[in-house]
GROMACS .gro file of C-alpha atoms in nm:
model
  257
    1MET     CA    1   0.015  -0.005  -0.030
    2ASN     CA    2   0.089   0.352  -0.071
    3GLU     CA    3  -0.060   0.577   0.118
    4MET     CA    4  -0.334   0.450   0.422
    5SER     CA    5  -0.508   0.694   0.600
    6GLU     CA    6  -0.736   0.715   0.917
    7LYS     CA    7  -0.909   1.051   1.066
    8SER     CA    8  -0.775   1.232   1.394
    9TYR     CA    9  -1.129   1.439   1.540
   10ALA     CA   10  -1.132   1.684   1.788
   11LYS     CA   11  -1.276   1.705   2.156
   12VAL     CA   12  -1.484   1.855   2.356
   13ASN     CA   13  -1.508   1.924   2.759
   14ILE     CA   14  -1.805   1.942   2.846
   15PHE     CA   15  -1.771   1.931   3.202
   16LEU     CA   16  -1.408   2.015   3.389
   17LYS     CA   17  -1.354   1.970   3.745
   18ILE     CA   18  -1.106   1.919   3.958
   19SER     CA   19  -1.036   1.700   4.222
   20ASN     CA   20  -0.762   1.658   4.374
   21LYS     CA   21  -0.393   1.734   4.352
   22ARG     CA   22  -0.137   1.404   4.255
   23ASP     CA   23   0.225   1.533   4.279
   24SER     CA   24   0.246   1.801   4.031
   25TYR     CA   25  -0.070   1.651   3.811
   26HIS     CA   26  -0.380   1.808   3.900
   27GLU     CA   27  -0.672   1.529   3.911
   28LEU     CA   28  -1.006   1.577   3.665
   29VAL     CA   29  -1.297   1.460   3.673
   30SER     CA   30  -1.458   1.520   3.309
   31ARG     CA   31  -1.657   1.430   3.029
   32PHE     CA   32  -1.545   1.432   2.641
   33VAL     CA   33  -1.739   1.427   2.353
   34ARG     CA   34  -1.632   1.388   2.017
   35VAL     CA   35  -1.632   1.658   1.709
   36HIS     CA   36  -1.718   1.437   1.460
   37SER     CA   37  -1.725   1.770   1.241
   38LEU     CA   38  -1.392   1.825   1.277
   39TYR     CA   39  -1.056   1.613   1.221
   40ASP     CA   40  -0.769   1.560   1.115
   41ILE     CA   41  -0.585   1.370   0.891
   42VAL     CA   42  -0.361   1.159   0.998
   43SER     CA   43  -0.187   0.991   0.666
   44PHE     CA   44   0.201   0.713   0.597
   45ILE     CA   45   0.288   0.761   0.300
   46LYS     CA   46   0.512   0.553   0.074
   47SER     CA   47   0.843   0.744   0.170
   48SER     CA   48   1.226   0.686   0.045
   49ARG     CA   49   1.411   0.865   0.355
   50LYS     CA   50   1.519   0.599   0.572
   51ALA     CA   51   1.399   0.739   0.856
   52PHE     CA   52   1.092   0.886   1.055
   53ASP     CA   53   0.938   1.185   0.918
   54ILE     CA   54   0.630   1.364   1.011
   55ILE     CA   55   0.537   1.620   0.687
   56GLY     CA   56   0.304   1.906   0.836
   57ASN     CA   57   0.254   2.301   0.917
   58PHE     CA   58   0.297   2.227   1.319
   59GLY     CA   59   0.368   2.473   1.530
   60CYS     CA   60   0.629   2.323   1.749
   61LYS     CA   61   1.014   2.155   1.649
   62MET     CA   62   0.972   1.776   1.587
   63GLU     CA   63   1.091   1.670   1.912
   64THR     CA   64   0.756   1.830   2.106
   65ASN     CA   65   0.594   1.696   1.901
   66THR     CA   66   0.276   1.473   1.991
   67VAL     CA   67   0.343   1.235   1.701
   68TYR     CA   68   0.689   1.236   1.780
   69LYS     CA   69   0.666   1.098   2.100
   70ALA     CA   70   0.372   0.839   2.042
   71TYR     CA   71   0.667   0.709   1.807
   72LYS     CA   72   0.977   0.658   2.031
   73LEU     CA   73   0.768   0.515   2.230
   74LEU     CA   74   0.655   0.209   1.980
   75GLU     CA   75   1.010   0.209   1.861
   76LYS     CA   76   1.102  -0.065   2.067
   77TYR     CA   77   0.869  -0.291   1.899
   78ASP     CA   78   0.946  -0.535   1.617
   79GLY     CA   79   0.845  -0.356   1.329
   80VAL     CA   80   0.839  -0.022   1.402
   81LYS     CA   81   1.181   0.122   1.319
   82ASP     CA   82   1.145  -0.101   0.977
   83PHE     CA   83   0.766   0.019   0.849
   84PHE     CA   84   0.871   0.401   0.937
   85GLU     CA   85   1.182   0.395   0.730
   86ALA     CA   86   1.010   0.342   0.497
   87TYR     CA   87   0.685   0.601   0.520
   88SER     CA   88   0.634   0.897   0.661
   89VAL     CA   89   0.335   0.979   0.880
   90LYS     CA   90   0.179   1.299   0.705
   91ILE     CA   91  -0.090   1.499   0.919
   92GLU     CA   92  -0.296   1.738   0.730
   93LYS     CA   93  -0.462   2.044   1.024
   94ASN     CA   94  -0.781   2.139   1.066
   95ILE     CA   95  -0.767   2.107   1.422
   96PRO     CA   96  -0.646   2.479   1.601
   97GLU     CA   97  -0.350   2.405   1.786
   98PHE     CA   98  -0.330   2.536   2.141
   99ALA     CA   99  -0.715   2.534   2.097
  100GLY     CA  100  -0.862   2.272   2.424
  101LEU     CA  101  -0.969   2.070   2.131
  102GLY     CA  102  -0.721   1.793   2.210
  103GLY     CA  103  -0.552   1.720   1.808
  104GLY     CA  104  -0.238   1.690   1.910
  105SER     CA  105  -0.341   1.397   2.132
  106SER     CA  106  -0.548   1.282   1.929
  107ASN     CA  107  -0.329   1.317   1.671
  108ALA     CA  108  -0.055   1.074   1.873
  109ALA     CA  109  -0.358   0.823   1.886
  110THR     CA  110  -0.462   0.829   1.644
  111PHE     CA  111  -0.096   0.747   1.541
  112LEU     CA  112  -0.033   0.489   1.796
  113ILE     CA  113  -0.407   0.298   1.664
  114MET     CA  114  -0.263   0.304   1.295
  115ALA     CA  115   0.098   0.138   1.399
  116ASN     CA  116  -0.062  -0.105   1.604
  117ARG     CA  117  -0.273  -0.212   1.303
  118TYR     CA  118   0.003  -0.152   1.033
  119CYS     CA  119   0.283  -0.315   1.204
  120ASN     CA  120   0.117  -0.629   1.346
  121LEU     CA  121   0.207  -0.564   1.771
  122ASN     CA  122  -0.159  -0.672   1.831
  123LEU     CA  123  -0.157  -0.431   2.113
  124SER     CA  124  -0.512  -0.392   2.316
  125LYS     CA  125  -0.640  -0.047   2.436
  126ASP     CA  126  -0.586  -0.111   2.743
  127GLU     CA  127  -0.194  -0.169   2.633
  128LEU     CA  128  -0.253   0.115   2.345
  129CYS     CA  129  -0.360   0.381   2.682
  130LYS     CA  130  -0.056   0.247   2.901
  131ILE     CA  131   0.157   0.422   2.615
  132ALA     CA  132  -0.076   0.681   2.525
  133VAL     CA  133  -0.066   0.812   2.920
  134ASN     CA  134   0.301   0.883   2.893
  135ILE     CA  135   0.242   1.122   2.589
  136GLY     CA  136  -0.085   1.370   2.718
  137ALA     CA  137  -0.329   1.425   2.978
  138ASP     CA  138  -0.590   1.348   2.671
  139VAL     CA  139  -0.440   1.064   2.459
  140PRO     CA  140  -0.557   0.824   2.630
  141PHE     CA  141  -0.934   0.922   2.584
  142PHE     CA  142  -0.843   0.920   2.184
  143VAL     CA  143  -0.697   0.560   2.165
  144TYR     CA  144  -1.031   0.438   2.318
  145GLU     CA  145  -1.174   0.593   2.050
  146TYR     CA  146  -1.511   0.648   2.217
  147ASN     CA  147  -1.840   0.856   2.086
  148SER     CA  148  -1.843   0.993   2.438
  149ALA     CA  149  -1.667   0.906   2.851
  150ASN     CA  150  -1.598   0.985   3.135
  151VAL     CA  151  -1.265   1.107   3.230
  152THR     CA  152  -1.104   1.075   3.594
  153GLY     CA  153  -0.708   1.100   3.715
  154ILE     CA  154  -0.487   1.284   3.530
  155GLY     CA  155  -0.665   1.115   3.198
  156GLU     CA  156  -0.627   0.780   3.278
  157ILE     CA  157  -0.957   0.577   3.371
  158VAL     CA  158  -1.217   0.639   3.011
  159GLU     CA  159  -1.561   0.511   3.058
  160LYS     CA  160  -1.786   0.515   2.832
  161PHE     CA  161  -2.085   0.693   2.834
  162ASP     CA  162  -2.360   0.630   2.679
  163GLU     CA  163  -2.582   0.900   2.499
  164GLU     CA  164  -2.706   1.043   2.166
  165MET     CA  165  -2.465   1.139   1.971
  166LEU     CA  166  -2.416   1.564   1.999
  167ASN     CA  167  -2.388   1.752   1.713
  168ILE     CA  168  -2.121   2.078   1.805
  169ASP     CA  169  -2.041   2.319   1.675
  170THR     CA  170  -1.725   2.528   1.772
  171ILE     CA  171  -1.511   2.836   1.754
  172THR     CA  172  -1.124   2.908   1.838
  173PRO     CA  173  -1.011   3.280   1.871
  174LYS     CA  174  -0.674   3.374   1.770
  175ILE     CA  175  -0.590   3.392   2.202
  176LYS     CA  176  -0.378   3.129   2.301
  177CYS     CA  177  -0.434   3.032   2.591
  178ASN     CA  178  -0.128   2.886   2.785
  179THR     CA  179  -0.228   2.598   3.000
  180GLY     CA  180   0.037   2.601   3.276
  181GLU     CA  181  -0.034   2.952   3.296
  182ILE     CA  182  -0.402   2.888   3.331
  183PHE     CA  183  -0.317   2.651   3.607
  184LYS     CA  184  -0.084   2.795   3.816
  185VAL     CA  185  -0.422   3.101   3.840
  186PHE     CA  186  -0.632   2.827   3.906
  187ARG     CA  187  -0.388   2.673   4.197
  188GLU     CA  188  -0.296   3.110   4.366
  189ASN     CA  189  -0.651   3.210   4.312
  190PHE     CA  190  -0.921   2.958   4.187
  191TYR     CA  191  -0.847   2.659   4.374
  192LYS     CA  192  -1.132   2.443   4.498
  193GLN     CA  193  -1.178   2.095   4.417
  194ILE     CA  194  -1.613   1.865   4.366
  195SER     CA  195  -1.699   1.659   4.650
  196LYS     CA  196  -1.787   1.287   4.486
  197GLU     CA  197  -2.114   1.338   4.551
  198GLU     CA  198  -2.130   1.639   4.319
  199ALA     CA  199  -1.883   1.406   4.105
  200ASN     CA  200  -2.043   1.121   4.088
  201ARG     CA  201  -2.353   1.300   4.041
  202LEU     CA  202  -2.244   1.492   3.691
  203LEU     CA  203  -2.057   1.130   3.585
  204LYS     CA  204  -2.440   1.021   3.546
  205MET     CA  205  -2.597   1.285   3.424
  206LYS     CA  206  -2.614   1.301   2.995
  207SER     CA  207  -2.410   1.571   2.827
  208ILE     CA  208  -2.763   1.764   2.765
  209GLU     CA  209  -2.883   1.765   3.153
  210ILE     CA  210  -2.544   1.906   3.234
  211LEU     CA  211  -2.574   2.191   3.000
  212ASN     CA  212  -2.887   2.302   3.060
  213ASN     CA  213  -2.817   2.308   3.503
  214LEU     CA  214  -2.452   2.498   3.453
  215ASN     CA  215  -2.323   2.835   3.315
  216ILE     CA  216  -2.012   2.905   3.161
  217LYS     CA  217  -1.824   2.895   3.451
  218GLU     CA  218  -1.959   2.645   3.678
  219ALA     CA  219  -1.964   2.361   3.373
  220ASN     CA  220  -1.533   2.384   3.404
  221ASP     CA  221  -1.312   2.536   3.677
  222LEU     CA  222  -1.037   2.692   3.476
  223TYR     CA  223  -1.307   2.944   3.210
  224GLU     CA  224  -1.193   3.278   3.536
  225PRO     CA  225  -0.794   3.202   3.562
  226ALA     CA  226  -0.843   3.205   3.192
  227LEU     CA  227  -1.064   3.473   3.150
  228SER     CA  228  -0.820   3.630   3.421
  229LEU     CA  229  -0.515   3.597   3.247
  230TYR     CA  230  -0.710   3.704   2.923
  231PRO     CA  231  -0.988   3.931   2.933
  232GLN     CA  232  -1.059   4.009   2.533
  233LEU     CA  233  -1.213   3.589   2.601
  234ASN     CA  234  -1.551   3.681   2.725
  235ASP     CA  235  -1.639   3.872   2.412
  236TYR     CA  236  -1.651   3.492   2.311
  237ALA     CA  237  -1.865   3.402   2.585
  238LYS     CA  238  -2.233   3.440   2.416
  239LYS     CA  239  -2.493   3.256   2.516
  240ASP     CA  240  -2.531   2.869   2.553
  241TRP     CA  241  -2.197   2.868   2.441
  242TYR     CA  242  -1.891   2.599   2.689
  243PHE     CA  243  -1.553   2.645   2.729
  244SER     CA  244  -1.302   2.356   2.625
  245GLY     CA  245  -1.016   2.276   2.800
  246SER     CA  246  -0.800   2.517   2.914
  247GLY     CA  247  -0.933   2.732   2.587
  248SER     CA  248  -0.900   2.911   2.430
  249SER     CA  249  -1.247   2.724   2.203
  250PHE     CA  250  -1.565   2.766   2.305
  251PHE     CA  251  -1.841   2.538   2.127
  252LYS     CA  252  -2.252   2.498   2.154
  253VAL     CA  253  -2.412   2.187   2.134
  254ASN     CA  254  -2.682   2.244   1.901
  255ASN     CA  255  -2.942   1.912   2.079
  256VAL     CA  256  -3.011   2.105   2.336
  257LYS     CA  257  -3.343   2.197   2.475
   0.00000   0.00000   0.00000
């Protein structure tokens, strides 16, 4: 085969709450939902470069690219290095970067899934997840390929949530939110932890119910610290729009009644 391609979908956080601190990480309670209308394309294309190569426009060096990190974690498996001496990785970007939509994490997960298939690694989803969590907190969700899931811990606990497929619109302002800075401000000025009772209540609710009951500040613990750093975000906080991850993207679910 000269080319193999897969869609690499975006996600939004219907809600995002902090539940605890673990070393330098924050444990979260969140509902991740796949955005079917927004995706990148990850392709393996025949190449004569004889070295691992990523083709695409990125806002980072290759060494910090999530797909490169994924490759380095798979490199030790039989056949992987040989395969990627014959194929380059091409990524067609449609998901905005640094936007709270999980584009880089999704790309890494799609790469892991495709490499597992085409290099005949025969790793289970759980085994891939153990690799994925070393790349980034959002990557395990994308490895499982669920449309909707409850995500807890530092992102490594992913439980499928059965609900109707959601029709989601997104908008991404040209504001580059710094996740590290947002968490720093959250810790210093906005820190709070969701109770186990409230967490369990939200995790059992359908996404539409959650959005019918929470406003933008109540749904995402990171919105207020992000707003304190980037006041211009307020221009996009329209009625029925919510904030995804640490931003800067906003989303609207059109099925909400």
